[in-house]
Amino acid sequence: MAVERRVPRVRDLAPLIRFQKPRLDRTQRRLDNALTIADLRRIARRRTPRAAFDYTDGGAEDEVSIQRARQAFEDIEFHPTILRDVRNIRAGWDVLGGPVALPFGIAPTGFTRLMHTEGEVAGARAAAAAGIPFSLSTLATSSIEDVVAAAPQGRKWFQLYMWRDHDRSMALVRRAADAGFDTLLVTVDVPVAGVRRRDVRNGMSIPPALTVRTVLDALPRPRWWFDLLTTEPLAFASLDRWPGTVAQYLDSMFDPGVTFDDLAWIKAQWSGKLVVKGIQTLDDARAVVDHGVDGIVLSNHGGRQLDRAPVPFHLLPSVARELGNDTEILLDTGIMSGADIVAAVALGARCTLIGRAYLYGLMAGGEAGARRAIEILANGITRTMQLLGVSCLEELSPKHVTQLRRLGPAR
């Protein structure tokens, strides 16, 4: 039987016609159209010079560690429960003695104003607005005091690298304490710098050098260079400028002789919460907990130090089973979605830290981009919890997640 056709009537077409209000802010329009962290990464890559983007995006040596970390989260199998009331979701709880609105915070990232001129100030403001902690790196490009002034109400943590000059390191720690930072993250996985081949190939220096290559790379990205050259010069907590690469700087400053005795020395001088970042074995997790720390971060430094290091997410269940009642467990490396964060909490993490995901947002649009990254993750957390049939973080448990393993030890 032939389909009968007729000329459309205006009253039939009218409900189908919807004209969107023009959005004049091009940056905000791009950010609104970004639905995932991968979308923000694509925007960031277009808008950021290669050296700065690769410093964020890259890892050590062959970059196997970061690939495996992402694969570990992609291999999650969720086990939802049904017929639960999930109209109201509570995605916050207490972490390290204070409330967080979401179970993640912004990880400490070095040289952040190289990614976008707003740098750490934008990250601190975005974190404060979302009710999550912001971690300031020893290698920050904004001062402790400027970050506090920009986000006085936000919760702030300070990340410590031990330099060869220990007194100079502790002077920074005292400044952080005086400024109201409540948690100290002592990073222990950088006795020397990892080999980051992208940085070597790009000649990543502090600040970026104007070479023929960087000038050519800048031509399609004039806004980034305009912002760099017309705003406050890059300032570091530890230096004004460095003629070599980032890795050479790290090797010149960091102390490869730091031991558990130094951890005890730091603990004696810090009155807030103390967390050790860079734990990669159960034995080391047990050892630092025995030294009285308040928390640990399972981390391989975002795959930027020892390539082929253990995947933190794989390590999480065993550490949580043995030490979850004795300390708070945080996790980083490879987190790119709210579902990743929910899976980590289900397997025993109290909180997660995001580094690259936040920096992609920052590079894509400054503070607005950082807020968009947080919003994408927050929406993913809420939706995943609803689909799992849980209304609060306390209801998440290992029964909700299976880690599917592609890699296993040889027998």
Coordinates of C-alpha atoms in Angstrom, one line a residue:
M1 CA 0.0 0.0 0.0
A2 CA 1.4 3.4 -1.0
V3 CA 2.1 6.0 1.7
E4 CA -0.2 8.9 1.4
R5 CA 1.7 12.2 1.3
R6 CA 0.6 15.8 1.8
V7 CA 2.1 19.3 1.9
P8 CA 3.3 20.1 5.5
R9 CA 1.2 22.7 7.3
V10 CA 2.7 25.6 9.2
R11 CA 1.0 24.5 12.5
D12 CA 2.6 21.1 12.1
L13 CA 6.1 22.5 11.5
A14 CA 6.0 25.2 14.3
P15 CA 6.6 22.8 17.2
L16 CA 9.6 21.3 15.5
I17 CA 11.4 24.6 14.9
R18 CA 13.7 25.6 17.7
F19 CA 16.2 28.5 17.3
Q20 CA 19.0 28.5 19.9
K21 CA 20.0 31.8 21.4
P22 CA 23.4 32.8 19.9
R23 CA 26.3 32.4 22.3
L24 CA 28.8 35.2 21.6
D25 CA 31.5 33.9 24.0
R26 CA 33.4 31.5 21.7
T27 CA 35.4 30.0 24.6
Q28 CA 32.3 29.2 26.6
R29 CA 30.6 27.8 23.6
R30 CA 33.5 25.4 23.0
L31 CA 33.5 24.4 26.6
D32 CA 29.7 23.8 26.7
N33 CA 30.0 21.5 23.7
A34 CA 32.7 19.5 25.4
L35 CA 30.9 16.4 26.9
T36 CA 34.0 14.5 28.1
I37 CA 37.5 15.1 29.3
A38 CA 38.7 13.7 25.9
D39 CA 36.8 16.6 24.3
L40 CA 38.6 19.1 26.5
R41 CA 41.9 17.4 25.6
R42 CA 41.2 18.0 21.9
I43 CA 40.4 21.7 22.5
A44 CA 43.5 22.0 24.7
R45 CA 45.8 20.5 22.0
R46 CA 44.6 23.0 19.4
R47 CA 45.0 26.0 21.7
T48 CA 48.3 25.2 23.5
P49 CA 51.9 25.1 22.1
R50 CA 53.3 21.7 21.6
A51 CA 55.9 21.8 24.4
A52 CA 53.4 22.9 27.1
F53 CA 50.8 20.4 25.9
D54 CA 53.2 17.5 25.7
Y55 CA 54.5 18.3 29.1
T56 CA 51.0 17.7 30.5
D57 CA 50.0 14.9 28.1
G58 CA 53.2 12.9 28.1
G59 CA 54.7 10.2 30.4
A60 CA 58.1 8.6 31.0
E61 CA 60.0 6.7 28.3
D62 CA 57.6 4.7 26.1
E63 CA 54.6 5.9 28.1
V64 CA 53.5 2.4 28.9
S65 CA 52.5 3.2 32.5
I66 CA 49.9 5.8 31.6
Q67 CA 48.5 3.6 28.8
R68 CA 48.1 0.7 31.3
A69 CA 46.5 3.0 33.9
R70 CA 43.9 4.1 31.4
Q71 CA 43.3 0.5 30.3
A72 CA 42.8 -0.5 33.9
F73 CA 39.8 1.9 34.2
E74 CA 38.5 1.0 30.8
D75 CA 38.4 -2.7 31.9
I76 CA 36.1 -2.0 34.8
E77 CA 32.9 -4.1 34.9
F78 CA 30.2 -2.6 37.0
H79 CA 27.5 -4.6 38.8
P80 CA 24.4 -2.4 39.2
T81 CA 21.6 -3.0 41.7
I82 CA 18.0 -2.2 40.8
L83 CA 14.8 -0.8 42.3
R84 CA 16.7 1.5 44.7
D85 CA 15.6 5.1 45.4
V86 CA 18.2 7.3 43.7
R87 CA 16.3 10.5 43.4
N88 CA 18.7 12.2 45.8
I89 CA 22.4 11.6 45.5
R90 CA 25.0 12.6 48.1
A91 CA 28.5 12.4 46.5
G92 CA 30.5 14.0 49.4
W93 CA 31.9 12.9 52.7
D94 CA 34.8 13.7 55.0
V95 CA 38.4 13.3 53.7
L96 CA 41.4 13.9 55.9
G97 CA 39.5 15.7 58.6
G98 CA 37.3 17.9 56.5
P99 CA 34.3 17.8 54.2
V100 CA 34.5 17.4 50.4
A101 CA 31.5 17.8 48.1
L102 CA 32.9 15.3 45.7
P103 CA 35.3 12.4 46.2
F104 CA 38.2 14.0 44.2
G105 CA 40.5 16.9 44.5
I106 CA 42.9 18.7 42.1
A107 CA 46.3 17.1 42.1
P108 CA 49.5 19.1 42.5
T109 CA 50.9 20.1 39.1
G110 CA 54.1 21.9 38.4
F111 CA 54.7 24.8 36.1
T112 CA 50.9 25.3 35.7
R113 CA 51.0 28.8 34.2
L114 CA 52.8 27.4 31.2
M115 CA 49.6 25.6 30.4
H116 CA 47.4 28.7 30.8
T117 CA 48.3 32.1 32.2
E118 CA 45.7 31.8 34.9
G119 CA 47.5 28.8 36.3
E120 CA 47.1 27.7 39.9
V121 CA 44.8 30.6 40.7
A122 CA 42.2 29.4 38.3
G123 CA 42.5 25.8 39.6
A124 CA 42.1 27.0 43.2
R125 CA 39.1 29.1 42.4
A126 CA 37.4 26.3 40.4
A127 CA 38.1 23.8 43.2
A128 CA 36.7 26.2 45.9
A129 CA 33.6 26.8 43.9
A130 CA 33.0 23.0 43.6
G131 CA 33.8 22.3 47.3
I132 CA 36.8 20.1 46.6
P133 CA 40.5 20.4 47.7
F134 CA 43.2 22.1 45.6
S135 CA 46.8 20.9 45.9
L136 CA 49.6 23.4 45.3
S137 CA 52.9 22.0 44.1
T138 CA 56.3 22.8 45.3
L139 CA 56.9 23.6 41.6
A140 CA 53.9 25.9 41.3
T141 CA 54.0 29.1 39.2
S142 CA 51.9 31.0 41.6
S143 CA 52.9 31.8 45.2
I144 CA 51.3 30.2 48.3
E145 CA 50.0 33.6 49.3
D146 CA 48.5 34.5 45.9
V147 CA 46.6 31.2 45.8
V148 CA 45.2 31.8 49.2
A149 CA 44.2 35.4 48.3
A150 CA 42.5 34.1 45.1
A151 CA 40.5 31.4 46.9
P152 CA 40.4 32.2 50.6
Q153 CA 37.5 29.9 51.4
G154 CA 38.6 26.9 49.5
R155 CA 40.4 23.9 51.1
K156 CA 44.0 23.8 50.2
W157 CA 46.7 21.1 50.4
F158 CA 50.5 21.6 49.9
Q159 CA 52.7 19.1 48.0
L160 CA 56.3 18.8 49.1
Y161 CA 59.3 17.7 47.2
M162 CA 62.4 17.3 49.4
W163 CA 65.2 19.4 47.9
R164 CA 68.9 18.8 48.6
D165 CA 68.6 21.9 50.8
H166 CA 66.1 20.5 53.4
D167 CA 65.9 23.8 55.3
R168 CA 64.7 25.5 52.2
S169 CA 62.1 22.9 51.7
M170 CA 60.7 23.3 55.2
A171 CA 60.6 27.1 54.8
L172 CA 58.0 26.5 52.1
V173 CA 56.2 24.1 54.4
R174 CA 56.0 26.7 57.2
R175 CA 54.7 29.3 54.7
A176 CA 51.9 26.9 53.7
A177 CA 51.1 26.2 57.4
D178 CA 50.9 29.9 58.1
A179 CA 48.7 30.4 55.1
G180 CA 46.1 27.9 56.3
F181 CA 46.9 24.8 54.2
D182 CA 45.5 21.9 56.2
T183 CA 47.3 18.9 54.6
L184 CA 50.8 18.1 53.5
L185 CA 51.4 15.7 50.6
V186 CA 55.0 14.4 50.7
T187 CA 55.9 13.1 47.3
V188 CA 58.4 10.2 47.5
D189 CA 58.6 8.8 44.0
V190 CA 61.0 11.4 42.5
P191 CA 64.5 10.6 43.8
V192 CA 65.6 11.6 40.3
A193 CA 63.5 12.8 37.3
G194 CA 62.0 10.2 35.0
V195 CA 63.0 10.3 31.3
R196 CA 60.2 12.2 29.5
R197 CA 61.2 12.0 25.9
R198 CA 58.6 14.4 24.7
D199 CA 60.1 17.1 26.9
V200 CA 63.6 16.3 25.6
R201 CA 62.6 16.4 22.0
N202 CA 60.7 19.7 22.5
G203 CA 63.5 21.3 24.5
M204 CA 61.0 22.1 27.3
S205 CA 62.7 24.9 29.3
I206 CA 61.6 27.3 32.1
P207 CA 60.3 29.6 30.7
P208 CA 59.8 28.4 27.1
A209 CA 62.7 29.6 24.9
L210 CA 61.9 31.5 21.7
T211 CA 63.5 29.3 19.1
V212 CA 62.6 28.9 15.4
R213 CA 60.6 25.8 16.3
T214 CA 58.6 27.4 19.1
V215 CA 57.9 30.5 17.0
L216 CA 56.6 28.4 14.1
D217 CA 54.5 26.4 16.7
A218 CA 53.1 29.7 18.1
L219 CA 51.8 31.0 14.8
P220 CA 48.5 29.1 14.9
R221 CA 48.2 29.8 18.7
P222 CA 48.9 33.6 19.1
R223 CA 46.5 33.9 22.1
W224 CA 48.7 31.7 24.2
W225 CA 51.9 33.7 23.5
F226 CA 50.0 37.0 23.8
D227 CA 48.9 35.9 27.3
L228 CA 52.4 34.7 28.3
L229 CA 54.1 37.9 27.2
T230 CA 51.5 40.5 28.5
T231 CA 50.8 39.1 31.9
E232 CA 52.8 38.8 35.1
P233 CA 56.1 37.0 34.3
L234 CA 56.2 33.3 35.4
A235 CA 57.3 33.1 39.0
F236 CA 58.3 29.9 40.8
A237 CA 58.5 29.0 44.4
S238 CA 62.0 27.7 43.9
L239 CA 63.6 29.6 41.0
D240 CA 63.2 32.5 38.6
R241 CA 64.4 30.8 35.5
W242 CA 66.4 27.7 34.4
P243 CA 68.4 27.4 31.2
G244 CA 68.0 23.6 30.9
T245 CA 65.1 21.2 30.6
V246 CA 62.6 20.5 33.3
A247 CA 64.3 17.1 33.9
Q248 CA 67.7 18.6 34.4
Y249 CA 66.2 21.1 36.9
L250 CA 64.6 18.3 38.9
D251 CA 67.9 16.3 39.0
S252 CA 69.8 19.4 40.2
M253 CA 67.3 20.1 43.0
F254 CA 65.8 16.9 44.3
D255 CA 67.5 14.8 47.0
P256 CA 67.9 11.1 46.1
G257 CA 69.0 10.3 49.6
V258 CA 65.6 10.9 51.4
T259 CA 64.7 8.0 53.7
F260 CA 62.1 7.1 56.4
D261 CA 64.1 9.2 58.9
D262 CA 63.4 12.3 56.8
L263 CA 59.7 11.4 56.8
A264 CA 59.7 11.3 60.6
W265 CA 61.6 14.6 60.6
I266 CA 58.9 16.2 58.4
K267 CA 56.1 14.8 60.5
A268 CA 57.6 16.3 63.7
Q269 CA 57.4 19.8 62.1
W270 CA 53.9 19.6 60.5
S271 CA 50.8 19.9 62.7
G272 CA 48.2 19.2 60.0
K273 CA 47.3 16.0 58.2
L274 CA 50.3 14.2 56.6
V275 CA 49.9 12.1 53.5
V276 CA 52.6 10.2 51.6
K277 CA 52.2 10.4 47.8
G278 CA 53.8 7.9 45.5
I279 CA 53.1 4.5 47.1
Q280 CA 53.5 1.7 44.6
T281 CA 53.7 -1.5 46.8
L282 CA 51.7 -3.0 49.7
D283 CA 54.9 -3.2 51.7
D284 CA 55.7 0.5 51.4
A285 CA 52.0 1.3 52.1
R286 CA 52.3 -0.7 55.3
A287 CA 55.6 0.9 56.3
V288 CA 54.5 4.5 56.0
V289 CA 51.3 3.8 57.9
D290 CA 53.4 2.3 60.6
H291 CA 55.2 5.7 60.7
G292 CA 52.0 7.3 61.7
V293 CA 50.9 9.2 58.5
D294 CA 47.2 10.1 58.1
G295 CA 46.9 9.0 54.5
I296 CA 48.6 7.5 51.5
V297 CA 48.3 8.2 47.8
L298 CA 48.6 5.2 45.5
S299 CA 50.4 6.8 42.6
N300 CA 53.0 6.2 40.0
H301 CA 53.3 10.0 39.3
G302 CA 50.9 9.9 36.4
G303 CA 53.2 7.5 34.6
R304 CA 55.8 10.2 34.5
Q305 CA 58.6 8.6 36.5
L306 CA 59.3 4.9 36.3
D307 CA 57.7 3.5 33.1
R308 CA 56.0 0.1 33.6
A309 CA 55.5 0.9 37.3
P310 CA 52.5 -0.8 39.0
V311 CA 49.1 0.5 38.0
P312 CA 47.7 2.3 41.2
F313 CA 44.1 1.2 40.5
H314 CA 45.3 -2.5 40.3
L315 CA 47.0 -2.1 43.7
L316 CA 44.0 -0.5 45.4
P317 CA 42.0 -3.6 46.4
S318 CA 44.9 -5.3 48.3
V319 CA 45.9 -2.1 50.1
A320 CA 42.4 -1.3 51.0
R321 CA 41.8 -4.8 52.4
E322 CA 44.9 -4.7 54.6
L323 CA 45.1 -1.0 55.5
G324 CA 41.7 0.6 54.8
N325 CA 40.8 0.6 58.5
D326 CA 44.1 2.2 59.5
T327 CA 44.6 5.0 57.1
E328 CA 42.8 7.0 54.4
I329 CA 43.7 5.8 50.9
L330 CA 43.8 8.3 48.0
L331 CA 44.5 7.3 44.3
D332 CA 45.6 9.0 41.2
T333 CA 46.9 8.2 37.6
G334 CA 44.6 7.6 34.6
I335 CA 41.4 9.1 36.0
M336 CA 39.4 10.6 33.1
S337 CA 35.7 10.2 34.1
G338 CA 33.3 10.2 36.9
A339 CA 32.8 6.4 36.5
D340 CA 36.6 6.0 37.1
I341 CA 36.2 7.9 40.4
V342 CA 33.2 5.9 41.5
A343 CA 35.0 2.6 40.8
A344 CA 38.0 3.8 42.9
V345 CA 35.8 4.7 45.8
A346 CA 34.0 1.3 45.5
L347 CA 37.3 -0.5 45.8
G348 CA 38.4 1.4 48.9
A349 CA 39.7 4.8 47.9
R350 CA 38.5 7.7 50.2
C351 CA 39.4 10.3 47.6
T352 CA 41.0 10.5 44.1
L353 CA 43.2 13.2 42.6
I354 CA 42.9 14.5 39.1
G355 CA 45.9 16.0 37.2
R356 CA 45.7 15.8 33.5
A357 CA 41.9 15.9 33.4
Y358 CA 42.0 19.3 35.2
L359 CA 44.9 20.6 33.1
Y360 CA 43.1 19.7 29.8
G361 CA 40.2 21.9 31.0
L362 CA 42.6 24.7 32.1
M363 CA 44.3 24.7 28.7
A364 CA 41.0 24.6 26.9
G365 CA 39.6 27.7 28.7
G366 CA 41.3 28.9 31.8
E367 CA 39.2 28.9 35.0
A368 CA 36.0 28.3 33.0
G369 CA 37.7 25.2 31.5
A370 CA 38.8 24.0 34.8
R371 CA 35.3 24.4 36.1
R372 CA 34.0 22.5 33.1
A373 CA 36.3 19.6 33.7
I374 CA 35.1 19.4 37.3
E375 CA 31.5 19.6 36.1
I376 CA 32.0 16.7 33.7
L377 CA 33.5 14.6 36.4
A378 CA 30.8 15.5 38.9
N379 CA 28.0 14.7 36.5
G380 CA 29.6 11.4 35.7
I381 CA 29.9 10.5 39.4
T382 CA 26.2 11.3 40.0
R383 CA 25.0 9.4 37.0
T384 CA 27.1 6.4 37.7
M385 CA 26.0 6.2 41.3
Q386 CA 22.3 6.4 40.2
L387 CA 22.8 3.7 37.6
L388 CA 24.5 1.5 40.2
G389 CA 21.6 2.0 42.5
V390 CA 23.5 3.8 45.3
S391 CA 22.5 7.1 46.8
C392 CA 25.7 7.9 48.8
L393 CA 29.3 7.0 48.8
E394 CA 29.0 4.9 51.9
E395 CA 26.8 2.4 49.9
L396 CA 29.6 1.7 47.4
S397 CA 31.5 -1.5 47.9
P398 CA 33.7 -4.0 46.0
K399 CA 30.6 -5.9 45.0
H400 CA 29.8 -3.1 42.6
V401 CA 33.1 -3.4 40.6
T402 CA 35.2 -6.1 39.0
Q403 CA 38.6 -5.3 37.7
L404 CA 39.1 -7.2 34.4
R405 CA 42.8 -8.0 34.0
R406 CA 44.5 -8.1 30.6
L407 CA 47.9 -8.4 32.3
G408 CA 48.9 -10.8 35.0
P409 CA 52.2 -12.0 36.5
A410 CA 53.9 -14.9 34.7
R411 CA 53.6 -18.2 36.6

